[in-house]
């Protein structure tokens, strides 16, 4: 084989190898044919799936419920109190029970309760705290302080319920609205915040009433405690008198020491 022919065959083999090692973006036969790349295809499918998921999430966020009446509740209405006042014995009480008026509560309580005699200091002023009479006076003074506040708390609650009716009704109507005007994600979140604010306001109002109930329970406990202590003190006094001044009949010894009148 001649030298020229050998050189020519080397050039042909070299050109073939060059074609076989061309860039992967082109086919072996024909310049311009795109080669299928499985890795790129899988990446595109993953991106499309992600976009579909995001679209579905956004779509669900802006969709609205068309039927909400199943969640509807009714605001409990409070009837205004109307206390009879035939002879002025309950002056101010009706106003106190229906509005935020501490002065009306104090006036109504004073008119409806028995006053302490102005001569009381003369007879028990020299006694020390803890005596039966001063304990009774302490209970009366505590009641005169706590009870008007409780009446005011009831009036405040009634007045607040009346003032909040419009806001509560508006929020309920928006929550039960089935149109697109109040059902975007931001609007729904705003309504949730408004509902929580109303719940907090109601809890605060309820807290005032609960404080009133607790104070009245303490007052009732004071009365029961004083009554029990008075009974025990009476028993001790009777026993002491019988022991000191034995009035037993002949041969009866201390029979009367265990007797309580």
GROMACS .gro file of C-alpha atoms in nm:
model
  261
    1UNK     CA    1   0.000   0.000   0.000
    2UNK     CA    2   0.134   0.336  -0.098
    3UNK     CA    3   0.225   0.605   0.151
    4UNK     CA    4  -0.039   0.844   0.012
    5UNK     CA    5  -0.314   0.587   0.057
    6UNK     CA    6  -0.211   0.525   0.419
    7UNK     CA    7  -0.222   0.897   0.495
    8UNK     CA    8  -0.564   0.928   0.332
    9UNK     CA    9  -0.705   0.643   0.544
   10UNK     CA   10  -0.571   0.805   0.863
   11UNK     CA   11  -0.747   1.130   0.776
   12UNK     CA   12  -1.077   0.946   0.711
   13UNK     CA   13  -1.055   0.756   1.042
   14UNK     CA   14  -0.970   1.076   1.227
   15UNK     CA   15  -1.269   1.257   1.076
   16UNK     CA   16  -1.500   0.970   1.171
   17UNK     CA   17  -1.380   0.973   1.529
   18UNK     CA   18  -1.435   1.349   1.539
   19UNK     CA   19  -1.795   1.304   1.432
   20UNK     CA   20  -1.851   1.032   1.692
   21UNK     CA   21  -1.724   1.255   1.974
   22UNK     CA   22  -1.935   1.564   1.883
   23UNK     CA   23  -2.139   1.756   2.151
   24UNK     CA   24  -2.434   1.560   2.303
   25UNK     CA   25  -2.680   1.828   2.194
   26UNK     CA   26  -2.675   1.704   1.835
   27UNK     CA   27  -2.758   1.365   1.678
   28UNK     CA   28  -2.515   1.137   1.501
   29UNK     CA   29  -2.693   1.169   1.169
   30UNK     CA   30  -2.777   1.521   1.060
   31UNK     CA   31  -2.662   1.849   1.208
   32UNK     CA   32  -2.936   2.027   1.415
   33UNK     CA   33  -3.132   1.727   1.556
   34UNK     CA   34  -3.172   1.771   1.937
   35UNK     CA   35  -3.076   1.475   2.152
   36UNK     CA   36  -3.325   1.358   2.425
   37UNK     CA   37  -3.180   1.428   2.771
   38UNK     CA   38  -3.356   1.223   3.047
   39UNK     CA   39  -3.204   1.431   3.328
   40UNK     CA   40  -3.331   1.760   3.187
   41UNK     CA   41  -3.674   1.608   3.123
   42UNK     CA   42  -3.704   1.486   3.482
   43UNK     CA   43  -3.610   1.831   3.611
   44UNK     CA   44  -3.877   1.996   3.396
   45UNK     CA   45  -4.140   1.749   3.517
   46UNK     CA   46  -4.044   1.823   3.878
   47UNK     CA   47  -4.073   2.198   3.819
   48UNK     CA   48  -4.413   2.156   3.657
   49UNK     CA   49  -4.535   1.945   3.948
   50UNK     CA   50  -4.420   2.212   4.193
   51UNK     CA   51  -4.601   2.483   3.995
   52UNK     CA   52  -4.920   2.276   3.989
   53UNK     CA   53  -4.900   2.229   4.367
   54UNK     CA   54  -4.852   2.602   4.424
   55UNK     CA   55  -5.139   2.682   4.191
   56UNK     CA   56  -5.369   2.440   4.372
   57UNK     CA   57  -5.273   2.591   4.708
   58UNK     CA   58  -5.337   2.948   4.589
   59UNK     CA   59  -5.665   2.843   4.434
   60UNK     CA   60  -5.779   2.682   4.758
   61UNK     CA   61  -5.679   2.995   4.950
   62UNK     CA   62  -5.904   3.224   4.747
   63UNK     CA   63  -6.197   2.987   4.711
   64UNK     CA   64  -6.489   3.052   4.946
   65UNK     CA   65  -6.758   2.855   5.120
   66UNK     CA   66  -7.102   2.915   4.974
   67UNK     CA   67  -7.295   2.762   5.267
   68UNK     CA   68  -7.202   2.885   5.615
   69UNK     CA   69  -7.535   2.891   5.798
   70UNK     CA   70  -7.445   2.560   5.961
   71UNK     CA   71  -7.205   2.758   6.184
   72UNK     CA   72  -7.451   3.031   6.280
   73UNK     CA   73  -7.515   3.104   6.648
   74UNK     CA   74  -7.751   3.348   6.815
   75UNK     CA   75  -7.645   3.632   7.042
   76UNK     CA   76  -7.824   3.598   7.373
   77UNK     CA   77  -8.037   3.904   7.440
   78UNK     CA   78  -8.063   4.040   7.793
   79UNK     CA   79  -8.390   4.190   7.902
   80UNK     CA   80  -8.358   4.523   8.080
   81UNK     CA   81  -8.425   4.499   8.452
   82UNK     CA   82  -8.724   4.695   8.583
   83UNK     CA   83  -8.728   4.708   8.963
   84UNK     CA   84  -9.051   4.825   9.127
   85UNK     CA   85  -9.025   5.140   9.336
   86UNK     CA   86  -9.351   5.199   9.518
   87UNK     CA   87  -9.229   5.428   9.795
   88UNK     CA   88  -8.873   5.517   9.694
   89UNK     CA   89  -8.728   5.201   9.847
   90UNK     CA   90  -8.534   5.117   9.530
   91UNK     CA   91  -8.443   5.461   9.399
   92UNK     CA   92  -8.174   5.430   9.131
   93UNK     CA   93  -8.177   5.049   9.124
   94UNK     CA   94  -8.330   5.015   8.774
   95UNK     CA   95  -8.076   5.259   8.630
   96UNK     CA   96  -7.791   5.084   8.810
   97UNK     CA   97  -7.885   4.739   8.674
   98UNK     CA   98  -7.909   4.858   8.314
   99UNK     CA   99  -7.620   5.103   8.276
  100UNK     CA  100  -7.271   5.187   8.393
  101UNK     CA  101  -7.363   5.414   8.684
  102UNK     CA  102  -7.176   5.366   9.015
  103UNK     CA  103  -7.367   5.657   9.169
  104UNK     CA  104  -7.703   5.495   9.089
  105UNK     CA  105  -7.577   5.166   9.237
  106UNK     CA  106  -7.478   5.337   9.561
  107UNK     CA  107  -7.808   5.527   9.579
  108UNK     CA  108  -8.014   5.217   9.512
  109UNK     CA  109  -7.827   5.005   9.767
  110UNK     CA  110  -7.856   5.270  10.037
  111UNK     CA  111  -8.229   5.310   9.978
  112UNK     CA  112  -8.292   4.933   9.984
  113UNK     CA  113  -8.098   4.846  10.304
  114UNK     CA  114  -8.148   4.907  10.676
  115UNK     CA  115  -7.917   5.187  10.796
  116UNK     CA  116  -7.697   5.152  11.103
  117UNK     CA  117  -7.812   5.361  11.398
  118UNK     CA  118  -7.628   5.685  11.455
  119UNK     CA  119  -7.611   5.594  11.827
  120UNK     CA  120  -7.407   5.279  11.754
  121UNK     CA  121  -7.067   5.438  11.839
  122UNK     CA  122  -7.192   5.523  12.185
  123UNK     CA  123  -7.263   5.160  12.272
  124UNK     CA  124  -6.990   4.964  12.094
  125UNK     CA  125  -6.721   5.227  12.040
  126UNK     CA  126  -6.517   5.095  12.331
  127UNK     CA  127  -6.512   4.735  12.205
  128UNK     CA  128  -6.207   4.582  12.040
  129UNK     CA  129  -6.200   4.424  11.693
  130UNK     CA  130  -6.316   4.064  11.709
  131UNK     CA  131  -6.609   4.126  11.937
  132UNK     CA  132  -6.945   3.996  11.809
  133UNK     CA  133  -7.084   4.346  11.759
  134UNK     CA  134  -6.780   4.480  11.572
  135UNK     CA  135  -6.769   4.166  11.359
  136UNK     CA  136  -7.130   4.224  11.262
  137UNK     CA  137  -7.047   4.585  11.183
  138UNK     CA  138  -6.751   4.474  10.969
  139UNK     CA  139  -6.977   4.243  10.769
  140UNK     CA  140  -7.226   4.526  10.712
  141UNK     CA  141  -6.950   4.764  10.602
  142UNK     CA  142  -6.803   4.506  10.366
  143UNK     CA  143  -7.145   4.440  10.219
  144UNK     CA  144  -7.204   4.812  10.170
  145UNK     CA  145  -6.878   4.828   9.971
  146UNK     CA  146  -6.902   4.510   9.765
  147UNK     CA  147  -7.270   4.499   9.678
  148UNK     CA  148  -7.296   4.834   9.495
  149UNK     CA  149  -6.990   4.737   9.290
  150UNK     CA  150  -7.162   4.412   9.193
  151UNK     CA  151  -7.474   4.600   9.090
  152UNK     CA  152  -7.256   4.829   8.878
  153UNK     CA  153  -7.084   4.527   8.718
  154UNK     CA  154  -7.422   4.386   8.615
  155UNK     CA  155  -7.525   4.722   8.470
  156UNK     CA  156  -7.194   4.753   8.284
  157UNK     CA  157  -7.237   4.409   8.132
  158UNK     CA  158  -7.589   4.485   8.013
  159UNK     CA  159  -7.481   4.817   7.864
  160UNK     CA  160  -7.178   4.660   7.693
  161UNK     CA  161  -7.388   4.385   7.539
  162UNK     CA  162  -7.620   4.648   7.394
  163UNK     CA  163  -7.332   4.859   7.260
  164UNK     CA  164  -7.160   4.557   7.104
  165UNK     CA  165  -7.470   4.425   6.927
  166UNK     CA  166  -7.400   4.612   6.600
  167UNK     CA  167  -7.036   4.497   6.582
  168UNK     CA  168  -7.127   4.137   6.665
  169UNK     CA  169  -7.407   4.130   6.409
  170UNK     CA  170  -7.179   4.274   6.139
  171UNK     CA  171  -6.906   4.018   6.207
  172UNK     CA  172  -7.158   3.733   6.203
  173UNK     CA  173  -7.298   3.850   5.870
  174UNK     CA  174  -6.948   3.864   5.717
  175UNK     CA  175  -6.859   3.522   5.853
  176UNK     CA  176  -7.173   3.372   5.700
  177UNK     CA  177  -7.131   3.557   5.369
  178UNK     CA  178  -7.103   3.312   5.080
  179UNK     CA  179  -6.990   3.557   4.813
  180UNK     CA  180  -6.638   3.644   4.702
  181UNK     CA  181  -6.649   3.990   4.861
  182UNK     CA  182  -6.544   3.867   5.207
  183UNK     CA  183  -6.379   3.534   5.135
  184UNK     CA  184  -6.026   3.611   5.032
  185UNK     CA  185  -5.753   3.473   5.255
  186UNK     CA  186  -5.665   3.815   5.400
  187UNK     CA  187  -6.031   3.899   5.467
  188UNK     CA  188  -6.089   3.568   5.641
  189UNK     CA  189  -5.781   3.621   5.858
  190UNK     CA  190  -5.902   3.970   5.948
  191UNK     CA  191  -6.237   3.827   6.052
  192UNK     CA  192  -6.064   3.568   6.269
  193UNK     CA  193  -5.873   3.849   6.441
  194UNK     CA  194  -6.195   4.044   6.491
  195UNK     CA  195  -6.364   3.736   6.639
  196UNK     CA  196  -6.074   3.688   6.881
  197UNK     CA  197  -6.097   4.054   6.984
  198UNK     CA  198  -6.469   4.017   7.054
  199UNK     CA  199  -6.400   3.698   7.250
  200UNK     CA  200  -6.139   3.881   7.461
  201UNK     CA  201  -6.380   4.166   7.533
  202UNK     CA  202  -6.650   3.922   7.641
  203UNK     CA  203  -6.402   3.738   7.864
  204UNK     CA  204  -6.304   4.066   8.033
  205UNK     CA  205  -6.669   4.151   8.097
  206UNK     CA  206  -6.727   3.802   8.233
  207UNK     CA  207  -6.423   3.847   8.455
  208UNK     CA  208  -6.583   4.147   8.626
  209UNK     CA  209  -6.895   3.943   8.697
  210UNK     CA  210  -6.689   3.651   8.829
  211UNK     CA  211  -6.502   3.887   9.061
  212UNK     CA  212  -6.838   4.007   9.188
  213UNK     CA  213  -6.955   3.650   9.251
  214UNK     CA  214  -6.632   3.573   9.439
  215UNK     CA  215  -6.669   3.880   9.659
  216UNK     CA  216  -7.031   3.790   9.740
  217UNK     CA  217  -6.922   3.436   9.829
  218UNK     CA  218  -6.660   3.578  10.066
  219UNK     CA  219  -6.927   3.797  10.225
  220UNK     CA  220  -7.163   3.501  10.268
  221UNK     CA  221  -6.879   3.296  10.416
  222UNK     CA  222  -6.808   3.577  10.664
  223UNK     CA  223  -7.169   3.575  10.776
  224UNK     CA  224  -7.175   3.196  10.821
  225UNK     CA  225  -6.841   3.198  10.996
  226UNK     CA  226  -6.950   3.471  11.241
  227UNK     CA  227  -7.271   3.285  11.317
  228UNK     CA  228  -7.082   2.960  11.387
  229UNK     CA  229  -6.829   3.142  11.606
  230UNK     CA  230  -7.110   3.312  11.800
  231UNK     CA  231  -7.275   2.975  11.870
  232UNK     CA  232  -6.947   2.831  12.000
  233UNK     CA  233  -6.882   3.136  12.214
  234UNK     CA  234  -7.232   3.111  12.360
  235UNK     CA  235  -7.172   2.746  12.450
  236UNK     CA  236  -6.845   2.834  12.622
  237UNK     CA  237  -7.012   3.120  12.811
  238UNK     CA  238  -7.295   2.898  12.935
  239UNK     CA  239  -7.053   2.628  13.050
  240UNK     CA  240  -6.845   2.887  13.230
  241UNK     CA  241  -7.147   3.033  13.407
  242UNK     CA  242  -7.271   2.693  13.518
  243UNK     CA  243  -6.929   2.601  13.653
  244UNK     CA  244  -6.889   2.930  13.839
  245UNK     CA  245  -7.245   2.954  13.971
  246UNK     CA  246  -7.359   2.601  14.043
  247UNK     CA  247  -7.736   2.613  14.081
  248UNK     CA  248  -7.783   2.237  14.084
  249UNK     CA  249  -8.037   2.079  14.317
  250UNK     CA  250  -7.919   1.863  14.607
  251UNK     CA  251  -7.731   1.545  14.504
  252UNK     CA  252  -7.728   1.650  14.132
  253UNK     CA  253  -7.370   1.774  14.121
  254UNK     CA  254  -7.271   1.936  13.790
  255UNK     CA  255  -7.565   1.805  13.586
  256UNK     CA  256  -7.641   2.146  13.442
  257UNK     CA  257  -7.292   2.205  13.315
  258UNK     CA  258  -7.368   1.995  13.004
  259UNK     CA  259  -7.704   2.158  12.947
  260UNK     CA  260  -7.738   2.431  12.684
  261UNK     CA  261  -8.048   2.651  12.692
   0.00000   0.00000   0.00000
